[in-house]
Coordinates of C-alpha atoms in Angstrom, one line a residue:
Chain B
M1 CA 104.0 126.9 112.8
S2 CA 106.7 125.7 114.6
R3 CA 110.3 126.9 114.1
V4 CA 111.7 124.1 112.6
T5 CA 108.0 124.0 110.1
A6 CA 108.2 127.5 109.6
L7 CA 112.2 126.4 108.3
V8 CA 111.2 124.2 105.7
V9 CA 108.4 126.4 104.6
A10 CA 110.8 129.4 103.9
C11 CA 113.0 126.7 102.4
V12 CA 111.0 125.4 100.4
Q13 CA 110.0 128.7 98.7
G14 CA 113.6 129.5 98.3
W15 CA 113.9 127.3 96.4
T16 CA 111.3 128.0 94.7
R17 CA 112.3 131.1 93.8
L18 CA 115.5 129.7 92.9
Y19 CA 114.8 127.7 89.7
T20 CA 112.2 129.9 88.9
W21 CA 114.3 132.7 89.2
G22 CA 114.9 134.6 85.1
L23 CA 111.5 133.3 83.6
P24 CA 108.9 135.5 82.1
S25 CA 106.7 136.8 84.7
D26 CA 103.4 134.8 84.2
V27 CA 105.0 131.9 84.6
R28 CA 107.1 132.7 87.5
T29 CA 103.4 134.1 89.2
V30 CA 102.0 130.5 88.6
R31 CA 104.7 128.4 89.9
R32 CA 105.7 130.6 92.6
E33 CA 101.1 130.9 93.9
E34 CA 100.9 127.5 93.2
I35 CA 103.7 126.6 95.8
A36 CA 102.5 128.8 98.4
S37 CA 99.2 127.9 98.6
D38 CA 100.7 124.1 98.8
L39 CA 102.9 125.1 101.6
W40 CA 99.2 126.4 103.5
E41 CA 97.3 123.8 102.8
S42 CA 100.3 121.3 104.3
T43 CA 101.1 123.9 107.6
H44 CA 97.1 123.9 108.1
E45 CA 96.7 120.2 107.8
L46 CA 94.9 119.1 110.7
T47 CA 95.2 115.4 110.6
M48 CA 99.0 115.1 110.9
T49 CA 101.7 116.2 113.5
D50 CA 103.9 119.0 113.2
G51 CA 107.1 116.5 112.6
E52 CA 104.9 114.7 109.5
I53 CA 104.2 118.1 108.4
V54 CA 107.8 119.2 108.2
L55 CA 109.0 115.0 106.4
Q56 CA 106.3 115.2 104.4
M57 CA 107.3 118.7 102.8
V58 CA 111.1 117.9 102.8
T59 CA 110.3 115.0 101.1
R60 CA 108.1 116.4 98.6
L61 CA 110.8 118.9 97.9
L62 CA 114.0 116.9 97.9
F63 CA 112.2 114.1 95.2
G64 CA 110.9 117.1 93.6
I65 CA 114.0 118.8 92.4
P66 CA 114.8 116.5 89.4
D67 CA 111.5 117.7 87.7
D68 CA 111.9 121.3 88.9
L69 CA 115.0 121.4 86.6
G70 CA 113.7 118.9 83.9
W71 CA 110.4 122.0 84.2
R72 CA 113.0 124.7 84.2
L73 CA 114.7 123.4 81.5
T74 CA 111.7 123.4 78.9
Q75 CA 111.3 127.0 79.5
G76 CA 113.8 127.1 77.5
A77 CA 114.3 131.0 76.7
S78 CA 115.3 133.7 78.0
T79 CA 117.6 131.5 81.1
M80 CA 120.5 132.4 82.8
L81 CA 121.0 129.3 84.0
T82 CA 122.8 127.0 82.5
P83 CA 122.2 123.2 83.2
R84 CA 125.4 122.4 85.1
R85 CA 124.9 125.0 87.2
V86 CA 121.5 124.7 87.9
V87 CA 122.4 121.3 88.9
A88 CA 125.4 122.2 91.0
V89 CA 122.6 124.5 92.7
A90 CA 119.6 121.7 93.7
L91 CA 122.8 119.3 94.4
A92 CA 124.2 121.8 97.0
A93 CA 120.4 122.9 98.0
G94 CA 119.4 119.3 98.6
A95 CA 122.5 119.0 100.4
L96 CA 122.1 121.7 102.3
L97 CA 118.8 120.4 103.2
T98 CA 119.2 117.5 104.7
I99 CA 122.4 118.3 106.7
M100 CA 120.1 121.1 108.5
L101 CA 117.1 119.0 109.5
W102 CA 118.4 115.5 110.0
P103 CA 118.6 116.0 113.7
T104 CA 115.8 118.6 114.3
V105 CA 113.1 116.0 112.8
E106 CA 111.4 115.1 115.2
I107 CA 108.0 112.4 113.8
G108 CA 104.9 111.6 115.7
A109 CA 105.4 111.3 120.5
P110 CA 108.3 111.4 121.9
T111 CA 111.4 109.6 121.2
V112 CA 110.9 106.6 124.7
P113 CA 114.9 106.0 125.6
A114 CA 115.8 102.6 124.8
A115 CA 115.4 100.0 127.2
P116 CA 119.3 98.3 127.2
L117 CA 119.8 95.5 125.8
Q118 CA 119.6 91.2 127.2
A119 CA 119.9 88.5 126.2
S120 CA 116.9 87.0 124.6
W121 CA 117.0 83.6 127.0
V122 CA 117.8 85.5 129.9
R123 CA 113.6 84.9 131.5
Q124 CA 113.1 88.5 133.2
P125 CA 111.1 88.9 136.3
M126 CA 107.2 90.1 135.3
P127 CA 106.6 93.1 136.3
P128 CA 103.8 93.0 138.5
P129 CA 99.7 93.5 136.5
P130 CA 98.7 97.0 136.8
P131 CA 96.0 98.1 139.6
P132 CA 92.5 97.6 138.1
P133 CA 90.5 100.3 137.3
P134 CA 88.2 101.4 140.2
P135 CA 84.4 101.1 139.6
A136 CA 82.6 103.5 137.4
L137 CA 80.0 105.1 139.2
P138 CA 76.5 104.2 137.5
G139 CA 74.7 106.8 135.3
R140 CA 77.6 108.7 134.6
R141 CA 80.9 108.7 132.4
T142 CA 84.5 108.9 133.6
A143 CA 85.5 110.9 130.6
P144 CA 82.8 113.0 128.8
S145 CA 83.1 113.2 125.6
P146 CA 83.2 117.6 124.4
P147 CA 79.5 118.6 122.7
L148 CA 80.0 118.5 118.8
H149 CA 79.8 122.1 117.3
Y150 CA 77.6 122.0 113.8
A151 CA 78.1 124.2 111.8
Q152 CA 74.6 126.5 110.7
T153 CA 73.5 125.8 107.1
V154 CA 71.0 127.9 105.0
Y155 CA 69.4 127.1 101.6
S156 CA 67.7 128.7 99.0
V157 CA 65.9 128.0 96.0
V158 CA 67.9 127.9 92.4
A159 CA 65.2 128.1 89.8
D160 CA 61.3 129.9 90.3
G161 CA 58.2 128.1 92.5
P162 CA 58.7 127.1 96.4
A163 CA 60.5 125.8 97.8
P164 CA 61.0 122.0 99.3
Q165 CA 60.1 122.1 102.6
R166 CA 62.6 120.4 104.3
I167 CA 61.6 117.7 107.0
K168 CA 64.9 116.1 108.2
E169 CA 67.6 118.1 108.5
V170 CA 71.3 116.8 109.6
R171 CA 73.2 119.7 110.4
P172 CA 77.1 119.3 109.6
V173 CA 78.7 118.3 112.2
Y174 CA 81.6 121.3 112.5
P175 CA 85.3 118.9 112.8
P176 CA 86.4 118.6 116.8
I177 CA 90.0 119.8 115.2
A178 CA 88.6 122.4 113.7
V179 CA 86.5 123.5 116.3
A180 CA 90.2 123.2 118.8
Y181 CA 92.6 124.5 116.2
G182 CA 89.2 127.9 115.2
V183 CA 89.4 127.5 111.8
E184 CA 86.5 127.9 110.2
G185 CA 85.5 128.2 106.8
R186 CA 82.3 128.5 104.3
V187 CA 81.3 125.5 101.9
Q188 CA 78.6 126.4 99.2
I189 CA 76.7 123.5 97.9
D190 CA 74.3 123.4 94.7
A191 CA 72.4 119.9 95.7
T192 CA 69.3 118.7 93.8
I193 CA 65.9 117.5 95.5
S194 CA 64.1 114.9 92.9
A195 CA 60.3 114.6 93.3
S196 CA 59.9 112.3 96.3
G197 CA 62.1 114.4 98.2
Q198 CA 65.8 112.7 98.3
V199 CA 68.7 114.5 97.7
V200 CA 70.1 112.7 94.9
R201 CA 72.1 115.3 94.2
A202 CA 75.0 117.7 95.7
E203 CA 78.1 119.2 94.7
A204 CA 80.0 121.7 96.7
A205 CA 81.6 124.9 95.2
P206 CA 85.1 124.7 94.6
G207 CA 87.0 126.6 96.8
G208 CA 85.8 125.2 100.2
T209 CA 88.3 123.7 102.9
F210 CA 88.8 119.8 101.8
Y211 CA 87.4 118.4 105.6
F212 CA 84.7 121.3 105.9
V213 CA 83.6 120.2 102.2
Q214 CA 83.1 116.8 103.3
S215 CA 81.1 117.3 106.6
A216 CA 79.0 119.3 104.4
L217 CA 78.5 117.4 101.8
T218 CA 78.1 114.4 103.9
A219 CA 75.2 116.5 106.3
V220 CA 73.1 117.1 103.0
N221 CA 72.6 114.3 101.3
D222 CA 71.5 112.4 104.7
W223 CA 68.0 115.7 104.5
Q224 CA 64.9 115.0 103.5
F225 CA 62.0 117.2 101.4
A226 CA 58.3 116.6 101.7
A227 CA 57.0 115.0 99.2
S228 CA 56.4 117.4 96.0
D229 CA 54.2 116.5 92.9
P230 CA 55.8 114.3 90.3
A231 CA 55.1 115.6 86.9
R232 CA 57.7 119.0 88.5
A233 CA 60.9 119.2 87.7
P234 CA 63.7 117.9 90.4
A235 CA 63.8 121.1 92.6
R236 CA 67.7 122.6 92.4
L237 CA 68.7 124.6 96.0
T238 CA 71.9 126.4 96.8
V239 CA 73.4 125.9 100.7
H240 CA 75.2 127.8 102.2
V241 CA 77.1 125.8 104.8
N242 CA 78.8 128.2 107.7
F243 CA 81.7 126.4 109.8
V244 CA 81.7 129.3 112.0
R245 CA 82.1 129.4 116.1
Chain A
M1 CA 102.7 108.2 81.3
P2 CA 101.2 106.6 85.2
L3 CA 101.5 109.3 86.4
E4 CA 99.3 111.4 84.1
E5 CA 97.1 109.1 84.3
A6 CA 96.8 108.8 87.5
I7 CA 96.3 112.8 87.8
C8 CA 92.9 111.6 85.9
A9 CA 91.8 108.8 87.7
A10 CA 91.9 110.9 90.7
A11 CA 90.8 113.7 89.4
E12 CA 87.9 111.7 88.6
A13 CA 87.1 110.1 91.8
L14 CA 87.8 113.4 93.0
R15 CA 84.3 114.6 90.6
R16 CA 82.4 111.7 91.7
R17 CA 82.9 113.3 95.2
G18 CA 80.4 116.4 93.6
I19 CA 84.4 117.9 93.7
R20 CA 84.8 119.8 90.1
E21 CA 87.5 121.3 90.9
F22 CA 90.1 120.7 93.0
H23 CA 93.8 122.8 93.6
G24 CA 97.1 120.9 93.7
Y25 CA 97.5 119.9 97.2
E26 CA 93.7 118.3 96.7
L27 CA 95.1 116.0 94.6
A28 CA 97.9 114.7 96.1
K29 CA 95.8 114.0 98.7
Q30 CA 93.9 112.4 96.4
L31 CA 96.4 110.3 94.7
A32 CA 97.8 108.8 97.9
A33 CA 94.8 107.8 98.6
D34 CA 94.1 106.3 95.7
N35 CA 97.7 104.6 96.0
D36 CA 97.3 103.5 99.6
R37 CA 100.2 105.6 100.7
K38 CA 101.1 108.6 102.8
L39 CA 103.9 109.9 101.4
L40 CA 102.3 113.0 98.6
T41 CA 103.7 113.0 95.4
A42 CA 106.6 115.7 95.2
Y43 CA 106.0 119.3 94.3
G44 CA 107.7 118.8 91.1
T45 CA 107.0 116.1 90.1
L46 CA 103.1 117.2 91.0
Y47 CA 103.0 120.5 88.9
R48 CA 105.4 119.0 86.0
A49 CA 103.1 116.8 85.1
L50 CA 99.7 119.2 86.0
A51 CA 101.6 121.9 83.0
R52 CA 102.0 118.6 81.2
L53 CA 98.1 117.6 81.1
E54 CA 97.4 121.7 81.0
A55 CA 99.6 121.7 77.9
M56 CA 98.0 118.2 76.2
G57 CA 94.4 119.7 76.5
L58 CA 93.5 117.6 79.6
L59 CA 92.9 119.7 82.4
E60 CA 92.0 123.0 82.4
S61 CA 92.9 125.6 85.3
R62 CA 91.8 129.2 86.2
R63 CA 93.1 131.4 89.0
E64 CA 91.0 131.5 92.5
D65 CA 89.2 135.3 92.9
P66 CA 92.2 136.8 94.6
N67 CA 89.0 138.4 97.0
I68 CA 88.2 135.0 98.3
A69 CA 91.9 134.3 99.3
A70 CA 92.4 137.7 101.4
E71 CA 89.3 136.7 102.8
E72 CA 90.2 134.4 104.3
N73 CA 93.9 135.2 104.8
R74 CA 95.8 132.6 102.7
P75 CA 96.9 132.7 98.9
G76 CA 95.5 132.4 95.9
R77 CA 94.6 128.9 94.7
R78 CA 95.0 127.5 91.1
F79 CA 92.0 125.2 90.6
Y80 CA 92.1 122.9 88.5
K81 CA 89.2 120.7 86.2
L82 CA 89.7 117.8 84.2
T83 CA 88.4 118.5 80.4
A84 CA 85.7 116.6 78.5
L85 CA 88.8 114.8 76.3
A86 CA 90.3 114.1 80.2
E87 CA 87.3 112.2 81.5
F88 CA 87.2 110.0 78.6
V89 CA 90.7 109.0 79.6
A90 CA 89.5 108.6 82.9
V91 CA 87.0 106.3 82.0
A92 CA 88.8 104.3 78.6
A93 CA 91.9 103.9 79.8
P94 CA 92.2 101.9 82.6
T95 CA 89.3 99.7 81.4
K96 CA 92.2 99.5 78.0
R97 CA 94.6 98.9 80.0
R98 CA 92.8 95.8 81.8
R99 CA 92.2 94.1 78.4
A100 CA 94.9 94.3 77.0
T101 CA 96.6 92.3 80.3
I102 CA 93.6 90.1 79.8
R103 CA 94.1 89.7 75.9
R104 CA 98.4 88.6 76.7
R105 CA 96.9 86.0 79.5
R106 CA 95.6 84.3 76.2
R107 CA 98.5 84.4 75.3
G108 CA 100.6 83.5 77.8
E109 CA 102.7 86.6 78.1
A110 CA 103.8 88.3 81.0
P111 CA 101.3 91.6 81.6
A112 CA 103.2 94.5 81.7

């Protein structure tokens, strides 16, 4: 986590502590835990750059302040903050955040220095064409893609009866970016197999990380099993998918 | 209540993908995907709406088993799930709105 990201996380948590301060313990804990979990998910978002994550968190914080205050006011009793004080604190916090983060946030790729302005009607000399790429060696790739990693799967039958025989296994792909960051996870899937051997339903148990769940569901939905007696009820399986390195 | 309806629709979309229970960040991502935008719903807006929906009986929530969170070294999540009433709202509300729009167009009124 970069320094700026850590700072923004601290700001969001500080603001959450501020507007939940003085509330009953159960109400306060639920909101603080929800925000902490959301922040954790945001900072472990692998599809965004650090700058995008920071920008996302700052905008979510600032745009949410009116609703935070509205929610706080609806909690009503035992509040030690008057509405006027809450608004003043919110404005101060928002202004402070904006001032602190404005010059430090970098979004995406590093900025390229702008070319000097020139009149559009002045004909500029054409830049020389780039040299042609060297011819690729026959039968050999110039940039071989890294090998894919796969998750381990284990399945078991939920009800009594023989386990259907799997005749086609598609292994869940370990998302390359998760491999790169060393993120591991487990997903449990409940699947129903029809008499013809097709996966007719696959549902992930709650708690799995989004991209692991997607990868596991995609793979399990493509599994095929040997056809069984049509008179029998569809088989129900529990599939454990382990994304470990 | 457009946000509440959108949340029910997003939860329904997650359910169709096999995700019956979801946490706030997952829902925020689905909402952004449904509306084709990158910016997620603000913390305050999202969690206030979730609290409202829970109070209205459209959502129910539970705290994640703390052992799972501790094992994965992260804060515990709060999982939300649509109630039966909300599943009806998620399916019926857009249909009703479409019908109302069609009726207004037939009468020559501007859509709401």
